[in-house]
Tab-separated table of C-alpha atoms in Angstrom:
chain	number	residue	atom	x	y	z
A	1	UNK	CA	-65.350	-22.840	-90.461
A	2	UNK	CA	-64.203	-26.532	-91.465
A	3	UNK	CA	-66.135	-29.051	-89.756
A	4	UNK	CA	-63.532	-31.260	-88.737
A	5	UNK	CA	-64.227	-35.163	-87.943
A	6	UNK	CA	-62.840	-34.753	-84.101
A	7	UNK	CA	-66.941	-32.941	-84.096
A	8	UNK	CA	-68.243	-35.543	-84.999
A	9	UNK	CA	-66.705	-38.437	-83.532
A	10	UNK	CA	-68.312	-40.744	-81.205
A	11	UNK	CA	-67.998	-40.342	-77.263
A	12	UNK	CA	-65.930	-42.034	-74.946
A	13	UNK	CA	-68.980	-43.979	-73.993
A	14	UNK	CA	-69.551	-45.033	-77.502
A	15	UNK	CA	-72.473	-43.364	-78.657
A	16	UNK	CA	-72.668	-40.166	-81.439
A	17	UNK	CA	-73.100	-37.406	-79.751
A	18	UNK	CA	-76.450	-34.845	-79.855
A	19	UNK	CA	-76.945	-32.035	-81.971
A	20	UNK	CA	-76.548	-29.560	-78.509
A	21	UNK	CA	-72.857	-31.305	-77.957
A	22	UNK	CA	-71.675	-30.567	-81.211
A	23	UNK	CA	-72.951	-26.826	-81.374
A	24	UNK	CA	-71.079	-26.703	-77.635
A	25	UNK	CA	-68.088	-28.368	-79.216
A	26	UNK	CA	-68.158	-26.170	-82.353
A	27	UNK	CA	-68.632	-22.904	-80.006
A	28	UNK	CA	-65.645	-24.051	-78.031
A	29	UNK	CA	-63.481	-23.618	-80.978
A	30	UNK	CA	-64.767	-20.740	-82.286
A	31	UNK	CA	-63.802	-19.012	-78.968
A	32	UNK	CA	-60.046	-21.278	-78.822
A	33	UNK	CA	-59.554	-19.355	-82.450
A	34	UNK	CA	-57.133	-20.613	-85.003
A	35	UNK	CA	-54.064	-22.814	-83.553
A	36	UNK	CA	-51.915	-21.121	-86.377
A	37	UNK	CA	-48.274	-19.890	-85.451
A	38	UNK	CA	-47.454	-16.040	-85.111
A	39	UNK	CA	-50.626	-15.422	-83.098
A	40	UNK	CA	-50.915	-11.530	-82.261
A	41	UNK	CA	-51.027	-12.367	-78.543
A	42	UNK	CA	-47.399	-12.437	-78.273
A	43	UNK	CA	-47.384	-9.057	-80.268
A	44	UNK	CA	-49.773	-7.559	-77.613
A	45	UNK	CA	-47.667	-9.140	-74.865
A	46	UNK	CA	-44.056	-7.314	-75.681
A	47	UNK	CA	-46.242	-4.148	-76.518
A	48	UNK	CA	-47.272	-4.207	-72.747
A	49	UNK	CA	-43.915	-4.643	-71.709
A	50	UNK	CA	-42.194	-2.110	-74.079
A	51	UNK	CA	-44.687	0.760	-72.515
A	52	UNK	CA	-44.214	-0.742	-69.022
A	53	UNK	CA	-40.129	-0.122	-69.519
A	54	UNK	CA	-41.163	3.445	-70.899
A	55	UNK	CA	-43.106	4.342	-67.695
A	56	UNK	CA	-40.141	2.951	-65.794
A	57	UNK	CA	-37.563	4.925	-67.339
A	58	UNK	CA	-39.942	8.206	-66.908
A	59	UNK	CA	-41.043	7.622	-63.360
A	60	UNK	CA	-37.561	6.755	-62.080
A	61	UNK	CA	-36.254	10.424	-64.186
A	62	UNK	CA	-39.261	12.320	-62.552
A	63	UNK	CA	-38.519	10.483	-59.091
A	64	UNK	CA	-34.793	11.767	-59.519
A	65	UNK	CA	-35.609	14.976	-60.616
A	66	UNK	CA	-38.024	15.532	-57.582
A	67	UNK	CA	-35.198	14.410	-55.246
A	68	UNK	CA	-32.767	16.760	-56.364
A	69	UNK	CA	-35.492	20.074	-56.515
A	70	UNK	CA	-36.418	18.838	-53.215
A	71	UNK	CA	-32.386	18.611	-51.599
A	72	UNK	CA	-32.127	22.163	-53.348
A	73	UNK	CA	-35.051	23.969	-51.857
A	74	UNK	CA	-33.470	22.691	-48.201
A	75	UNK	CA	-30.154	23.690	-49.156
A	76	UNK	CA	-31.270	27.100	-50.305
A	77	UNK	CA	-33.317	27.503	-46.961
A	78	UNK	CA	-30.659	25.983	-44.446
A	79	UNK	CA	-28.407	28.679	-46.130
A	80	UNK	CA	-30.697	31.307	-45.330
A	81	UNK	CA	-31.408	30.041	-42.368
A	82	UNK	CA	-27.500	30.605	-41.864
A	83	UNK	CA	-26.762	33.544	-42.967
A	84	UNK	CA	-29.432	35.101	-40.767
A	85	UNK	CA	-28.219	33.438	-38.129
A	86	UNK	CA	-25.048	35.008	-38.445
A	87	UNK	CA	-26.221	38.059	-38.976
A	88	UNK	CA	-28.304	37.718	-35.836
A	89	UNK	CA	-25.153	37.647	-33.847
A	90	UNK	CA	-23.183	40.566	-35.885
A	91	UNK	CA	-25.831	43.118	-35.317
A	92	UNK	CA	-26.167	41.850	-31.263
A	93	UNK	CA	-22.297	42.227	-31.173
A	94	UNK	CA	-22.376	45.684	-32.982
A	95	UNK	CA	-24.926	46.802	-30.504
A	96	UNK	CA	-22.825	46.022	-27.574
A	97	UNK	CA	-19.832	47.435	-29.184
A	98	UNK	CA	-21.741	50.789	-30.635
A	99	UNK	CA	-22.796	51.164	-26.821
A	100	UNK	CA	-18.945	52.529	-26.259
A	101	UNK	CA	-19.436	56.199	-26.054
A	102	UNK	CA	-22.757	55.772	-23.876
A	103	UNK	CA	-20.317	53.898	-21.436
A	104	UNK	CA	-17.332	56.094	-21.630
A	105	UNK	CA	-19.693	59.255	-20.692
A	106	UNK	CA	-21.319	57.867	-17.536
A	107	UNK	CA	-18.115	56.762	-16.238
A	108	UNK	CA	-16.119	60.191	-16.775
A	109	UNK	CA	-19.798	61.653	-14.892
A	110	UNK	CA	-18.921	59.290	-11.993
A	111	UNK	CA	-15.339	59.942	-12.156
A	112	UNK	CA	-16.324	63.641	-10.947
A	113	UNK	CA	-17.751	61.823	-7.648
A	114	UNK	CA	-15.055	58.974	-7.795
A	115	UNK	CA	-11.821	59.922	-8.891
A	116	UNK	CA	-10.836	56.298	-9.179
A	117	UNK	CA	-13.350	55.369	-11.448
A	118	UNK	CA	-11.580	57.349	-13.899
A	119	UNK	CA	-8.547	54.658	-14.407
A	120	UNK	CA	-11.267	52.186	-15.135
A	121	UNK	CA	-10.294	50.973	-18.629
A	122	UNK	CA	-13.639	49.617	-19.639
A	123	UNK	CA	-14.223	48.541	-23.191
A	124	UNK	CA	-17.674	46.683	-24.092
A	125	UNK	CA	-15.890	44.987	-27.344
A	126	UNK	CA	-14.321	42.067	-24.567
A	127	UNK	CA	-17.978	41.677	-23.734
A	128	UNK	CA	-19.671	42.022	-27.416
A	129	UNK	CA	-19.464	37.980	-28.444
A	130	UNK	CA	-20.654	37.305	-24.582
A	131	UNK	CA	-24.026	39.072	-25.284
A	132	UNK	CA	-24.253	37.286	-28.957
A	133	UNK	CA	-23.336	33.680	-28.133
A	134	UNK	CA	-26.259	34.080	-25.046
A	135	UNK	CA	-28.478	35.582	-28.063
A	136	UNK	CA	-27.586	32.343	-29.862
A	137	UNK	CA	-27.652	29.475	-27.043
A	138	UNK	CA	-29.977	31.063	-24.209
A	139	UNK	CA	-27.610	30.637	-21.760
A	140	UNK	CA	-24.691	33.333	-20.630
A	141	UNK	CA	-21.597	32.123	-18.653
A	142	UNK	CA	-19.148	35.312	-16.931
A	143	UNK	CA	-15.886	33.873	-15.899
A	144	UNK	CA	-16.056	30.376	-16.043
A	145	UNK	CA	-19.538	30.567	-14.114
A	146	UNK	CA	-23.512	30.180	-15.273
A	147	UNK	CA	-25.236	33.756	-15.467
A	148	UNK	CA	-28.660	32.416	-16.900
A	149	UNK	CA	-29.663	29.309	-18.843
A	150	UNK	CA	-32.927	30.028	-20.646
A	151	UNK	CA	-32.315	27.131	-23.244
A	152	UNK	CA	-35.440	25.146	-23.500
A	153	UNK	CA	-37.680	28.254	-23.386
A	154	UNK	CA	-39.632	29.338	-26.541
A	155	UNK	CA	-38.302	32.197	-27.578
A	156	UNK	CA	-34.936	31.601	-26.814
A	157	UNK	CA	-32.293	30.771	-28.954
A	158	UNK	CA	-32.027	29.779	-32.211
A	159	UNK	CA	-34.476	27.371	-33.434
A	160	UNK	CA	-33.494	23.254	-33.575
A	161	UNK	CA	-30.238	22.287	-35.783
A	162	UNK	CA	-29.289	25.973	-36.229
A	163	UNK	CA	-26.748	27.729	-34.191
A	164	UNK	CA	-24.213	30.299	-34.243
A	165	UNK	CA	-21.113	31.885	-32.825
A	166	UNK	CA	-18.793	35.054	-32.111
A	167	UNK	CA	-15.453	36.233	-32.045
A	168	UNK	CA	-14.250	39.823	-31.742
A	169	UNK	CA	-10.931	41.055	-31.886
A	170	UNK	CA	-9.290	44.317	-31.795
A	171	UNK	CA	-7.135	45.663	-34.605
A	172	UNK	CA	-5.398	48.113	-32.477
A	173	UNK	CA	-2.900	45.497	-31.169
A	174	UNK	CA	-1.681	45.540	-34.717
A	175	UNK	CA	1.007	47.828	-36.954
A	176	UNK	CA	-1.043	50.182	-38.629
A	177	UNK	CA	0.501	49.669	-42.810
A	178	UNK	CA	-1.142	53.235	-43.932
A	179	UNK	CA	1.704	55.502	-41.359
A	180	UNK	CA	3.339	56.531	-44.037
A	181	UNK	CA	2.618	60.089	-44.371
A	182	UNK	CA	5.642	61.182	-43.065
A	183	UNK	CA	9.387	60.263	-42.866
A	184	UNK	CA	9.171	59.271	-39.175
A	185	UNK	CA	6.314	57.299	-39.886
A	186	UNK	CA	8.354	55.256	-42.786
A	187	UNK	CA	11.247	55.056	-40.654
A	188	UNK	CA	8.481	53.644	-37.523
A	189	UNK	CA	6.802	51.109	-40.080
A	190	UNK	CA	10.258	50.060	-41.924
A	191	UNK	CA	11.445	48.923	-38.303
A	192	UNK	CA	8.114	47.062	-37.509
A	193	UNK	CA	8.154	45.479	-41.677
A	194	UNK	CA	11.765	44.379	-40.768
A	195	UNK	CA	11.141	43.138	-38.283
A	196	UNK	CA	8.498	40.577	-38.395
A	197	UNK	CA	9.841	39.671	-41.891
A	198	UNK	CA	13.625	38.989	-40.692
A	199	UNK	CA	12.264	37.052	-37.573
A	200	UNK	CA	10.857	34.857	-40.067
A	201	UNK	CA	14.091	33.330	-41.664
A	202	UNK	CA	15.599	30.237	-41.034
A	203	UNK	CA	19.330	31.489	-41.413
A	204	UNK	CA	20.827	33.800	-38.345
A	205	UNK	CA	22.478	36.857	-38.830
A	206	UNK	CA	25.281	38.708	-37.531
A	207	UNK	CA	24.926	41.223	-35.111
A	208	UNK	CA	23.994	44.359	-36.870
A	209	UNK	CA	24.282	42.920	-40.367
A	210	UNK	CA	20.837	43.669	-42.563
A	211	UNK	CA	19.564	41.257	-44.737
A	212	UNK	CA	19.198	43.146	-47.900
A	213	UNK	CA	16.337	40.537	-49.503
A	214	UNK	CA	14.272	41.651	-46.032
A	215	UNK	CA	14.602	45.292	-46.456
A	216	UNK	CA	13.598	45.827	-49.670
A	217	UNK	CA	10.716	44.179	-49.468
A	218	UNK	CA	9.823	46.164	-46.458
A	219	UNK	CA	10.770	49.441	-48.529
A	220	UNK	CA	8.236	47.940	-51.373
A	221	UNK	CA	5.261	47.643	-48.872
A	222	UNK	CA	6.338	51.345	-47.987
A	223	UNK	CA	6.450	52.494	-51.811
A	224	UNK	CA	3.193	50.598	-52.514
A	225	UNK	CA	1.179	52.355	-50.059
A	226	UNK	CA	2.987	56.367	-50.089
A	227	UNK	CA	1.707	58.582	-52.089
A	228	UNK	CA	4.697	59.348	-54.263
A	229	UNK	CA	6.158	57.641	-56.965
A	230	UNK	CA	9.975	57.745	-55.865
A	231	UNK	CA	11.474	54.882	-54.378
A	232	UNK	CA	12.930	54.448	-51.264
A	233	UNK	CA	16.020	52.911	-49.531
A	234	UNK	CA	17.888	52.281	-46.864
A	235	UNK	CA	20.973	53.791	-46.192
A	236	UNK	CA	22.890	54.557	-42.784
A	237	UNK	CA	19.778	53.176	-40.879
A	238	UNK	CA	17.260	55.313	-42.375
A	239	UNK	CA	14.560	55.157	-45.074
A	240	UNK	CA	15.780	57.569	-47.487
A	241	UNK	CA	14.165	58.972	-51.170
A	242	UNK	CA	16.526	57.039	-53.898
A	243	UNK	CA	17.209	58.212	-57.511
A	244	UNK	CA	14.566	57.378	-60.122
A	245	UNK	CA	10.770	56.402	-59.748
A	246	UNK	CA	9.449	53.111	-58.343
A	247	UNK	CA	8.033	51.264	-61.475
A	248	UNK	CA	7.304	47.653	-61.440
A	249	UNK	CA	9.990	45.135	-60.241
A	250	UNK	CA	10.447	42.366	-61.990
A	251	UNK	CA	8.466	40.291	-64.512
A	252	UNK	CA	4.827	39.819	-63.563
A	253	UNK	CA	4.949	42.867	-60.574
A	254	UNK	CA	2.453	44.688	-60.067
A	255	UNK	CA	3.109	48.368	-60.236
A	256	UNK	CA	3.057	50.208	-56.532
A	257	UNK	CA	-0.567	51.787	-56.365
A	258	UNK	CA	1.000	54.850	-54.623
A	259	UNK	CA	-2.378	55.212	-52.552
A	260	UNK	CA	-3.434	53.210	-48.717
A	261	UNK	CA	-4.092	49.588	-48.196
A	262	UNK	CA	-8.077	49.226	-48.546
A	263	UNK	CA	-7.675	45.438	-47.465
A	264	UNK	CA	-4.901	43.702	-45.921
A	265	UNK	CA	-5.125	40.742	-48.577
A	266	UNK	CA	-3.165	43.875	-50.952
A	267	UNK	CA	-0.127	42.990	-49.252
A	268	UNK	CA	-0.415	39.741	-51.778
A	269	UNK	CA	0.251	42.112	-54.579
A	270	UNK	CA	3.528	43.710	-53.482
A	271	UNK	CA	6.933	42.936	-55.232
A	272	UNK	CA	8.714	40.235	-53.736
A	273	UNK	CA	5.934	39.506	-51.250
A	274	UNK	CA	5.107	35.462	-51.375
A	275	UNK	CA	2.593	33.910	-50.389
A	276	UNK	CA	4.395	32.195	-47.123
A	277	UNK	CA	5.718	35.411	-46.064
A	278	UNK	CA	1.902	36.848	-46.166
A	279	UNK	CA	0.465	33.771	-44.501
A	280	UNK	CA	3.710	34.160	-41.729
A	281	UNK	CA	3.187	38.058	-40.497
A	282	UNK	CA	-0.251	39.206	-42.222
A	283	UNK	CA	-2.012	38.751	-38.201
A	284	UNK	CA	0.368	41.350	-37.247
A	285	UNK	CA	-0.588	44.090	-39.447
A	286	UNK	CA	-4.113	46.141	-40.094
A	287	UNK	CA	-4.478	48.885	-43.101
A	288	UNK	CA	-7.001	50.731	-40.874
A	289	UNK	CA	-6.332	53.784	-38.789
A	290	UNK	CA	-5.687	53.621	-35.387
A	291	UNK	CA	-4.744	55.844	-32.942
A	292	UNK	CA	-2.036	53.974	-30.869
A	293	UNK	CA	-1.028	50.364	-30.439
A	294	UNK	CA	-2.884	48.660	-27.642
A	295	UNK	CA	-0.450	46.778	-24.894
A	296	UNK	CA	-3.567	44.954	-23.721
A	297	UNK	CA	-3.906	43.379	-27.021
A	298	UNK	CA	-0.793	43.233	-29.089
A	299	UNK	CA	1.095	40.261	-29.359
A	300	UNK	CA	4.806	40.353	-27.179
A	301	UNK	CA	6.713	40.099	-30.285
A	302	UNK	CA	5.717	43.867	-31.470
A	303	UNK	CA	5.818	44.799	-27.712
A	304	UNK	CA	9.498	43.937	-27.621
A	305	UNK	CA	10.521	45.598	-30.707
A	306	UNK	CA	8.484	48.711	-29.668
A	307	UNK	CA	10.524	48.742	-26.393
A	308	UNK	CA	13.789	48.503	-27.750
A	309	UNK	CA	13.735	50.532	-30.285
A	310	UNK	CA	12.782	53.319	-27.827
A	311	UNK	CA	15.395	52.700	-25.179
A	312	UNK	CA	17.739	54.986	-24.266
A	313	UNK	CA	21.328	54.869	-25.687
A	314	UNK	CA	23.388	52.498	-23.670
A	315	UNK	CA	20.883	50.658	-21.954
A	316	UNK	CA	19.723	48.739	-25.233
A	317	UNK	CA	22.235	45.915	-24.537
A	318	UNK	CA	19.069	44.614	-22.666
A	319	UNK	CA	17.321	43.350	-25.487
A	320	UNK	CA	20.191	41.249	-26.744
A	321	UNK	CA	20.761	37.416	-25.852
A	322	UNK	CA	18.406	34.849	-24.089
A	323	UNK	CA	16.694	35.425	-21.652
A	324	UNK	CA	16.900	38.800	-20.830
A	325	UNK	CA	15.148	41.608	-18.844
A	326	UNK	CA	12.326	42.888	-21.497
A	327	UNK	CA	11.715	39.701	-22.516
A	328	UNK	CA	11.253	38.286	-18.748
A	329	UNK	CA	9.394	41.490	-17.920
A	330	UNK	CA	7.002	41.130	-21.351
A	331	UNK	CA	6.001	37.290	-19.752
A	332	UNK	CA	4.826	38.780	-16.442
A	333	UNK	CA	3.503	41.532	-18.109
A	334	UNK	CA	1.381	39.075	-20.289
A	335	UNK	CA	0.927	36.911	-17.464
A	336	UNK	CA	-1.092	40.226	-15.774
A	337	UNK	CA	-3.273	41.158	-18.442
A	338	UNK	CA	-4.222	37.620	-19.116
A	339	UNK	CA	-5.187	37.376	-15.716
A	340	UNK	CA	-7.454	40.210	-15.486
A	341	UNK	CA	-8.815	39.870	-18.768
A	342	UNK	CA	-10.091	36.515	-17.253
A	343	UNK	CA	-11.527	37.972	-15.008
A	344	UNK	CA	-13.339	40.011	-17.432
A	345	UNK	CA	-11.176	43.355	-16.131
A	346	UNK	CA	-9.218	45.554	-18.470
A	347	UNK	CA	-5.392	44.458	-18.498
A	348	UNK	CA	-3.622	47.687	-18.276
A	349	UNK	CA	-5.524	50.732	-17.107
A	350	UNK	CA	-3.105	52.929	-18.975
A	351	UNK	CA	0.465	52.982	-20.063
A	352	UNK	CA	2.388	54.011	-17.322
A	353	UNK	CA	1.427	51.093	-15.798
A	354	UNK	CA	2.897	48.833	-17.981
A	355	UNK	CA	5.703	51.111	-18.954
A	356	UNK	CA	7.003	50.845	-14.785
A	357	UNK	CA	6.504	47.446	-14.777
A	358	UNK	CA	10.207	47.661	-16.293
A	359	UNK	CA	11.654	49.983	-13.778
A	360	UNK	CA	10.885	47.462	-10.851
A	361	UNK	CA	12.270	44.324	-12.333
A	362	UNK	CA	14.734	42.482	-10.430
A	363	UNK	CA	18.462	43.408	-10.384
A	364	UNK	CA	19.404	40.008	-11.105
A	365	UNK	CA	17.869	39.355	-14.348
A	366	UNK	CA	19.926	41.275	-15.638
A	367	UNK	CA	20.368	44.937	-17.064
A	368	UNK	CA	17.048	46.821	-17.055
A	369	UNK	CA	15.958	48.684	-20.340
A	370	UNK	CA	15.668	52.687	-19.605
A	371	UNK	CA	12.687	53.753	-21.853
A	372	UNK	CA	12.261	56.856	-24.084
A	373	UNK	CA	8.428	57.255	-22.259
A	374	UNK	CA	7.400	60.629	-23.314
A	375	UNK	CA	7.918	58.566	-26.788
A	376	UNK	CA	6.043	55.596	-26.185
A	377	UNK	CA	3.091	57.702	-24.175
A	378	UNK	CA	2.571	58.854	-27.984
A	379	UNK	CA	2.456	55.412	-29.710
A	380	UNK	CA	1.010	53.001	-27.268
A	381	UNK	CA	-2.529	53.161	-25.439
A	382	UNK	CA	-4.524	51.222	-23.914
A	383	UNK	CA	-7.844	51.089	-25.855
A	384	UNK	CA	-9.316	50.021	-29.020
A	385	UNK	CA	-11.020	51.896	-31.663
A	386	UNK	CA	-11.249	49.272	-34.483
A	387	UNK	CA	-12.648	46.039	-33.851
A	388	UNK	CA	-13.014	43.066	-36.115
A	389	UNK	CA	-15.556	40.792	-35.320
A	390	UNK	CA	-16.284	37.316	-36.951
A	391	UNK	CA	-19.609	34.843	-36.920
A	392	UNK	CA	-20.518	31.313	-37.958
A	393	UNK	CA	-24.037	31.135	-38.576
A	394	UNK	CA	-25.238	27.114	-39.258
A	395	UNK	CA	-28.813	25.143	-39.924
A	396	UNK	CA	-28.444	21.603	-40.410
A	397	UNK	CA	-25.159	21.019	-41.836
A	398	UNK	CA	-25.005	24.375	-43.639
A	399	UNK	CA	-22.844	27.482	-43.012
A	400	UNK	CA	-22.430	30.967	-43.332
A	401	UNK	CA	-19.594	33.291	-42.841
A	402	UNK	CA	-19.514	36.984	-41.995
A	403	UNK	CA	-16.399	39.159	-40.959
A	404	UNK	CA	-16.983	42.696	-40.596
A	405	UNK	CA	-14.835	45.473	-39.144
A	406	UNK	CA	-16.683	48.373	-36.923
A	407	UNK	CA	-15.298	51.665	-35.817
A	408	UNK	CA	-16.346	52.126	-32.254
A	409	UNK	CA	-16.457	55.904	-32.549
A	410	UNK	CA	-19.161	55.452	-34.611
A	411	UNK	CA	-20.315	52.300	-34.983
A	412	UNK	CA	-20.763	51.707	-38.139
A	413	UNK	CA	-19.048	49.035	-40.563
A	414	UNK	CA	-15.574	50.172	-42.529
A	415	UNK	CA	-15.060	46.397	-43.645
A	416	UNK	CA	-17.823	43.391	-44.602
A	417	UNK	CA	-17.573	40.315	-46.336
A	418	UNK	CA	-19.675	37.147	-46.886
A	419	UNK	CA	-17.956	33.911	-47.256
């Protein structure tokens, strides 16, 4: 080290200073080091920082990666969470609705003692989404009024930000798009096709004119569903084998499958069918099997046509115009099952009664219908075999689907789908 003269200097006070001074003073800069630019203090300073910005980056990757694991693990259990919940209230409602035949036999035993429990239409499906919303919430309400409220109970319910909910409804108030085994079933489902498609346009027609466009698309629901591979018309009024085979129609069509509707979402892949004509009339129709159209559930439009296509010659003038007597006597008719289905009481107890509803309406609504009844005895009835039932099932913002169709004869599922 250079000994420079600042070491050496005299004091402030004047005097040299001692030999211990000037080893503190030379000690002192020892330890200061060399006052030289490019000192490697600097360097260590921005190495610290570079590493410090590394960390950064990684923590804040790790701390984002964490957050989204940890969002997906809760999704992942609110959505079982959900499903289960829904499932909860599918098997409660299948219970309740599997419970038919038990039902059915103890009230034919106490017919046998009480004749008039034998018109007692009782059907457990009205009462199958009661059971499985009280399963759900804890509490059960019967007409309007509180039966129990267990909510608040442990035990009861489903747990906290979970719920679900139930909806049953019958498919035997519906046209049935698999009669087609014989010509008076094509001739039956060509009337109820043309029916709900025509009532669907926008342009009126003239009394007994057919709009062509309508039928044949009618005839190709018909085609893609029989089992043959000729293809029908409609001549004189009736659904009639044309000449030649039914092949695809059209550019892009789908050729007929010649076998029954599995699902009703099929009816998207017949010729000419689009996809606002499906939307319009597909709640009107079912591809499953039932034995004869409910009146206590089907909807006044397929009442009507029912009825007057199954009047007797002469008297079908009653159907025409606005308002007129089957159409007046279809409102109080749906005015009285409402009413008793409120009251959670079977609308019609069987067909007669609905079918002499008709014979007592009043003279001066005009001409009364006279109905082919040993006819519509055979196609309408008043209970349901097929029943397609619907739950939400939710946990914290998160929810589950699950639509399933059950035969009541014997419970089990013909139809299930998760959405």
């Amino acid at each position: 080290m250079k000994i420079t003269p600042s070491l050496i200097a005299p004091s402030a006070s004047g005097r040299n200073p001692s030999f211990r001074e000037a080893c503190a003073l030379v000690r002192d800069e020892l330890r200061a080091g060399p006052k030289v630019p490019g000192s490697p203090r600097g360097v260590a300073l921005l190495i610290v920082l570079m590493v410090v910005a590394i960390l950064t980056a990684f923590s804040a990757e790790y701390q984002y990666k964490s957050y989204v694991r940890l969002h997906v693990a809760s999704n992942m259990r609110d959505e079982v969470t959900a499903y289960y919940h829904a499932r909860s209230a599918m098997e409660v409602a299948r219970l309740v609705v599997k419970s038919q035949n038990i039902v059915t036999n103890m009230l034919n035993a106490v017919a046998a003692f009480a004749p008039n429990m034998k018109n007692q239409n009782v059907e457990l499906w009205t009462f199958a989404c009661e059971f499985a919303n009280a399963f759900c919430t804890g509490k059960l309400t019967l007409m309007g009024k509180p039966f129990f409220d267990f909510t608040g109970m442990g035990g009861v319910g489903v747990e906290k930000g979970g719920f679900c909910k139930c909806r049953a409804q019958p498919e035997d108030g519906r046209v049935n798009l698999n009669a087609v085994d014989t010509p008076e079933d094509k001739q039956t489902l060509f009337a109820e096709l043309y029916g709900q498609l025509v009532s669907k346009r926008k342009e009126e027609l003239a009394a007994g004119e057919i709009d062509r466009d309508t039928a044949e698309l009618a005839l190709n629901i018909i085609d893609f569903a029989d089992a043959d591979e000729t293809k029908s018309d409609f001549v004189a009024g009736a659904v009639v084998d044309a000449a030649g085979g039914e092949g695809a129609l059209g550019q892009g069509a789908i050729d007929p499958k010649n076998a029954k509707f599995d699902t009703l979402e099929e009816m998207r892949l017949v010729s000419g069918m689009s996809p606002q004509q499906y939307c319009e009339v597909a709640s009107e129709f079912t591809p499953y099997a039932t034995q004869k159209l409910n009146i206590n559930t089907a909807s006044l439009r397929t009442l009507r046509r029912i009825l007057c296509s199954n009047a007797q010659p002469g008297t079908e003038t009653a159907c025409y115009g606005y308002p007129n007597a089957v159409d007046l006597g279809l409102y109080c008719a749906d005015m009285c099952r409402t009413l008793r289905q409120a009251l959670m009481s079977p609308g019609f107890g069987n067909v007669n009664q609905f079918l002499t509803l008709f014979d007592k309406l009043p003279a001066d609504w005009g001409e009364r219908p006279i109905l082919k009844k040993d006819v519509l005895n055979q196609r309408l009835g008043t209970q349901s075999r097929v029943i397609r039932i619907e739950t939400v099932g939710g946990s914290y913002g998160t929810y589950r689907g699950l639509s399933a169709v059950i035969d009541t004869a014997t419970g089990e599922y013909i139809y299930w789908r998760e959405h």
